Amino acid sequence: MARIGPDSAIQQFELRGQETLGIGRDLANDMVINHPMVSRFHAQIRPQHGNYVIRDCNSTHGTFVNGQSVTGQRVLRINDVIHIGPCSLTLKDNEILFAFNESRSLRLDAIHLHYQKAKKLSLLKDVSVSIQAGELVAIVGCAGSGLTTLLLALSGLRPATCGMVLVDGTDLYQNFNAYRTAIGYLPQWNILHRKLTVEQTLNFAAQLRLPADITRAERKSRISQVQIDLDLTNRRDLPIQSLSDYEVKRVSLGIELLTQPSMLFIDEITSGLSINTEREMIMLLRKLADPGRTIVTVTHATDLELCDQVVWLTRKGCLAFFGPFQEALQYFGVERFGQIYGELENKRSLEHWPQKYLRSPYYQTYVVNRQQAFNVPETPTTPRLCQQLPGAQTKRISGWRQFWILSKRNLAMLQGDRPGLLRMLAVSPVLGLVNFLIWRRPLFGVGDANPNLAILMLFTTIVVAMIAGSFPTSLIIAKEHNIYRHERMNGLKVIPYVLSKFEIGLLWSVYQSAVFLLFTVIAVPDLLATPTILIGTYFSITLSTLGGTVLGLLGSAIPSPHYISHSFILLNLLIVQIICGGVIFPINALGATGKVLNQLSLIKWPFETLVTLSGLDTDIVYDVNVSSHLFIAAGLIGVLLSLILIVQKLKDFLYRNDPFYWII
């Protein structure tokens, strides 16, 4: 058995005479790769008909040969490069397999990068940098200089339209799938649920990202190590909302460190921090880079002495400088780093600095000489629009497993927000108590019964149930938009995510309908006469509440510039439902469109069911079959749920140029 750990160098394995070479995280394998992104039994290499074949053992993050995913098995050729987690394996003609651990030894070379968004809009123009393994590099510049664009181009998440990015001499764009597990990306926006504790946040992230065969003890050990590295151990039981901005940034960073990425790309991690905490954050990044991890960060901090290299971009995305921090001061002829911003703000100097840098010894030393020493090929400098690269393959994590993890996380968030949970639980009793104030008895039966008021009461019951079910979910997807984008980037599937939100609505509907019906029966005791009517009424109210829940999810899923506007989207959806429900306006009075909407109304079918169950003789309902009406209502809910899934997938198309969507 050979063990490849974090500090292992090149090793060789003799294939001749071996029946099977097992590769994975478990000690029972012939080649043990000690890394959290490697499955317990990841792959096998064995001889077959004079050749060697590799088979992926249903690993979570896949096996790649020359950048292509292995499905089933694949015949290996001489000099084929196999990627498994952080390791690259090369088959030689003497039947020896060379293994190299890349987990902390990746260099990055960008060659003449251009990013052209439109014919006349260029966000990057001829940017070349050479970043060695273990370097901490800061990308700085004025607002609108293409800082994030360069970061995404270097990471491969949003490829440049011209040029190359090489990882240890291998084209990253063409082999992105193979290097995906080696790349960590932390966006500048919030990716944390504020009601969860630090421990819960890291635990759920680890369950979603790490292989399914990771044991609880292994996962706990990895989480503890991340907390130690980021000095979060004494904050592990605190909710995110109780942490300082600096601590929140560290927790976000911890999510990416769970997978032990070899390259870490961070966008604006110092934004919103004080000068002191800015320096502490740079010191933390320096500490993380020292073992050999390559870190590239966009920042507007001015104290960057701990960085190995600094990339300065002008407003048009041109490279003004790439080199050490102290040499940047000398190059720009300033005493303080912050004064460089003033130099680049001058529009007359926008073309001056890029041209000066290309002629300077700094460019020769830190770009040309570095790349020549590594035999980096040249590429054309003329920008051209390239076709969008195919998205990275989704990690093979079971949809059911994702659904179960998300369901547990939703429950943990509800438990963490007890005041909010109590307010939700109190809605149904409060609405039920209102019935004591507005409905006089008797409403049903004979004698003093009031059929018109009874119909209004039944209609109001259904409307209130739908409204009460819709508003708790009206923002549930919209508020998690950024978290959803980030998790989609890391393999989250749409169906488990939507179903986990629907599950909350289902449980909420079952509870709310029972409590609301109980108070309604107490207020209007002549509503129900038999257990059959009671059951039918309960299912009608439950479907109305569940319909409102799904309607709220639909309104929350519809793309909108700000999540507050989703409440207005829901309001419009509810108004259409109420108007076309068949009471405010008789069905015969509705036009052709109104009649179609009436058939699609989630209010119509439960309402007509209640009218039938109550025994009211009215022209509102014709030939009603209770079971068929409830079936139709359930079917409409299913249609809306499918529509939510379609809307979520539609976002993938609308945001196909967003790295957090096209990658899946």
XYZ file of C-alpha atoms in Angstrom, residues 327-549:
223
model
C 8.229 47.539 -6.317
C 4.779 48.862 -7.209
C 5.477 51.984 -5.151
C 8.754 52.523 -6.977
C 7.176 51.804 -10.370
C 4.381 54.354 -9.924
C 6.675 56.857 -8.196
C 4.580 57.237 -5.027
C 5.231 56.927 -1.319
C 1.954 55.318 -0.253
C 0.044 52.540 -1.920
C -3.226 54.471 -1.862
C -1.713 57.211 -4.041
C -1.634 54.802 -6.988
C -5.413 55.112 -7.280
C -4.978 58.821 -7.980
C -2.415 58.073 -10.679
C -4.790 55.692 -12.443
C -7.841 57.962 -12.096
C -6.267 60.342 -14.599
C -7.901 59.482 -17.953
C -4.854 60.688 -19.861
C -2.751 57.995 -18.176
C -5.057 55.068 -18.980
C -3.001 54.106 -22.040
C 0.283 55.282 -20.562
C 0.642 52.783 -17.721
C -0.129 49.577 -19.686
C 2.317 50.559 -22.420
C 4.948 51.524 -19.875
C 4.570 48.203 -18.052
C 5.055 46.122 -21.211
C 8.370 47.920 -21.776
C 9.467 47.729 -18.135
C 11.883 45.218 -16.542
C 9.068 44.210 -14.178
C 7.108 42.656 -17.042
C 10.222 40.864 -18.248
C 11.051 39.570 -14.759
C 7.667 38.594 -13.360
C 5.828 37.522 -16.505
C 8.088 36.745 -19.467
C 10.979 35.113 -17.595
C 8.668 33.111 -15.354
C 6.682 31.754 -18.269
C 9.753 31.047 -20.391
C 11.290 29.092 -17.529
C 8.122 26.996 -17.413
C 7.873 26.624 -21.230
C 4.526 28.409 -21.389
C 3.311 28.660 -25.026
C 2.490 31.929 -26.712
C -1.071 32.754 -27.833
C -2.434 35.373 -30.241
C -2.993 38.797 -28.706
C -5.842 39.710 -31.051
C -9.138 39.407 -29.179
C -11.795 37.150 -30.634
C -15.182 36.060 -29.388
C -15.129 32.375 -28.513
C -18.034 30.014 -28.077
C -19.136 29.452 -24.500
C -17.389 26.435 -23.055
C -19.646 23.584 -21.927
C -20.505 23.692 -18.264
C -18.738 21.526 -15.767
C -20.368 18.227 -15.008
C -22.505 18.075 -11.914
C -21.021 16.206 -9.016
C -22.730 12.886 -8.614
C -24.332 13.435 -5.220
C -27.682 11.729 -4.799
C -30.691 14.013 -5.151
C -32.328 12.229 -2.244
C -29.256 12.832 -0.106
C -29.299 16.530 -0.985
C -33.018 16.694 -0.181
C -32.438 15.081 3.216
C -29.558 17.443 4.070
C -31.528 20.520 2.992
C -34.546 19.365 4.989
C -32.428 19.032 8.122
C -30.953 22.465 7.488
C -34.410 24.009 7.107
C -35.459 22.463 10.402
C -32.322 23.789 12.087
C -33.064 27.288 10.760
C -36.606 27.135 12.145
C -35.279 26.045 15.523
C -32.723 28.846 15.435
C -35.441 31.453 14.868
C -37.790 30.653 17.723
C -39.494 34.074 17.859
C -40.252 33.801 14.147
C -41.429 30.202 14.573
C -43.770 31.195 17.401
C -45.209 33.997 15.277
C -45.888 31.531 12.478
C -47.523 29.052 14.831
C -49.718 31.811 16.271
C -51.167 32.825 12.893
C -53.768 30.046 12.731
C -55.158 30.504 16.268
C -55.431 34.256 15.706
C -57.233 33.798 12.393
C -59.500 31.204 13.992
C -60.386 33.541 16.842
C -61.477 36.167 14.323
C -64.334 33.826 13.376
C -65.826 34.414 16.812
C -66.073 38.105 16.051
C -67.396 38.171 12.493
C -69.738 35.199 12.076
C -73.102 35.084 13.867
C -74.735 31.725 14.351
C -76.473 29.761 12.966
C -75.253 29.999 9.368
C -76.134 26.533 8.113
C -79.055 24.173 8.450
C -82.674 25.361 8.651
C -84.634 28.070 10.359
C -82.415 31.038 11.060
C -79.738 29.929 8.552
C -78.348 32.554 6.205
C -77.242 30.877 2.928
C -75.696 34.004 1.406
C -73.674 34.708 4.505
C -72.758 31.024 4.740
C -71.395 31.030 1.183
C -69.410 34.152 1.966
C -68.083 32.476 5.100
C -66.914 29.391 3.147
C -65.297 31.530 0.463
C -63.537 33.638 3.098
C -62.299 30.481 4.827
C -60.627 29.268 1.645
C -59.196 32.712 0.803
C -57.802 33.214 4.301
C -56.262 29.726 4.241
C -54.565 30.475 0.928
C -53.264 33.868 2.036
C -51.989 32.445 5.327
C -50.147 29.742 3.412
C -48.629 32.030 0.800
C -46.953 34.822 2.723
C -44.558 32.684 4.820
C -43.065 31.367 1.555
C -43.275 34.547 -0.527
C -39.594 35.411 0.091
C -38.144 32.030 0.990
C -36.355 31.456 -2.348
C -35.698 35.119 -3.135
C -33.897 35.748 0.164
C -31.625 32.769 -0.472
C -30.823 33.751 -4.042
C -27.112 34.294 -3.452
C -26.784 31.187 -1.298
C -28.610 29.177 -3.952
C -26.296 30.483 -6.693
C -23.219 29.504 -4.714
C -24.548 26.046 -3.888
C -25.618 25.507 -7.507
C -22.035 26.213 -8.453
C -20.977 23.404 -6.142
C -23.405 20.787 -7.408
C -26.768 21.525 -5.788
C -29.635 20.158 -7.887
C -32.821 22.114 -8.519
C -35.406 19.458 -7.662
C -34.066 18.625 -4.152
C -33.815 22.335 -3.370
C -37.389 23.162 -4.431
C -38.827 20.049 -2.771
C -37.085 20.910 0.500
C -38.882 24.266 0.466
C -42.161 22.595 -0.511
C -41.768 20.218 2.409
C -41.845 23.153 4.821
C -45.068 24.377 3.218
C -46.610 20.919 3.411
C -45.941 20.578 7.142
C -47.103 24.137 7.706
C -50.345 23.463 5.789
C -51.132 20.317 7.786
C -50.714 22.191 11.085
C -52.382 25.428 10.070
C -55.436 23.752 8.547
C -56.033 21.623 11.643
C -55.841 24.582 14.037
C -57.828 26.910 11.802
C -60.567 24.301 11.296
C -60.752 23.646 15.031
C -61.390 27.296 15.821
C -63.805 27.606 12.908
C -65.885 24.649 14.131
C -65.995 26.133 17.623
C -67.128 29.470 16.193
C -69.664 27.962 13.772
C -70.653 24.567 15.237
C -73.388 23.957 12.682
C -70.789 23.861 9.854
C -70.046 20.148 10.320
C -72.516 17.333 10.855
C -70.623 14.072 10.237
C -67.012 12.796 10.354
C -67.048 12.514 6.551
C -67.848 16.197 6.216
C -65.136 16.979 8.777
C -62.492 15.061 6.821
C -63.564 16.577 3.503
C -63.496 20.065 4.973
C -60.042 19.498 6.467
C -58.594 18.302 3.150
C -60.190 21.254 1.348
C -58.631 23.775 3.726
C -55.298 21.927 3.665
C -55.160 21.995 -0.129
C -56.030 25.702 -0.089
C -53.204 26.411 2.342
C -50.813 24.221 0.377
C -51.896 25.941 -2.835
C -51.071 29.287 -1.233
C -47.701 27.901 -0.148
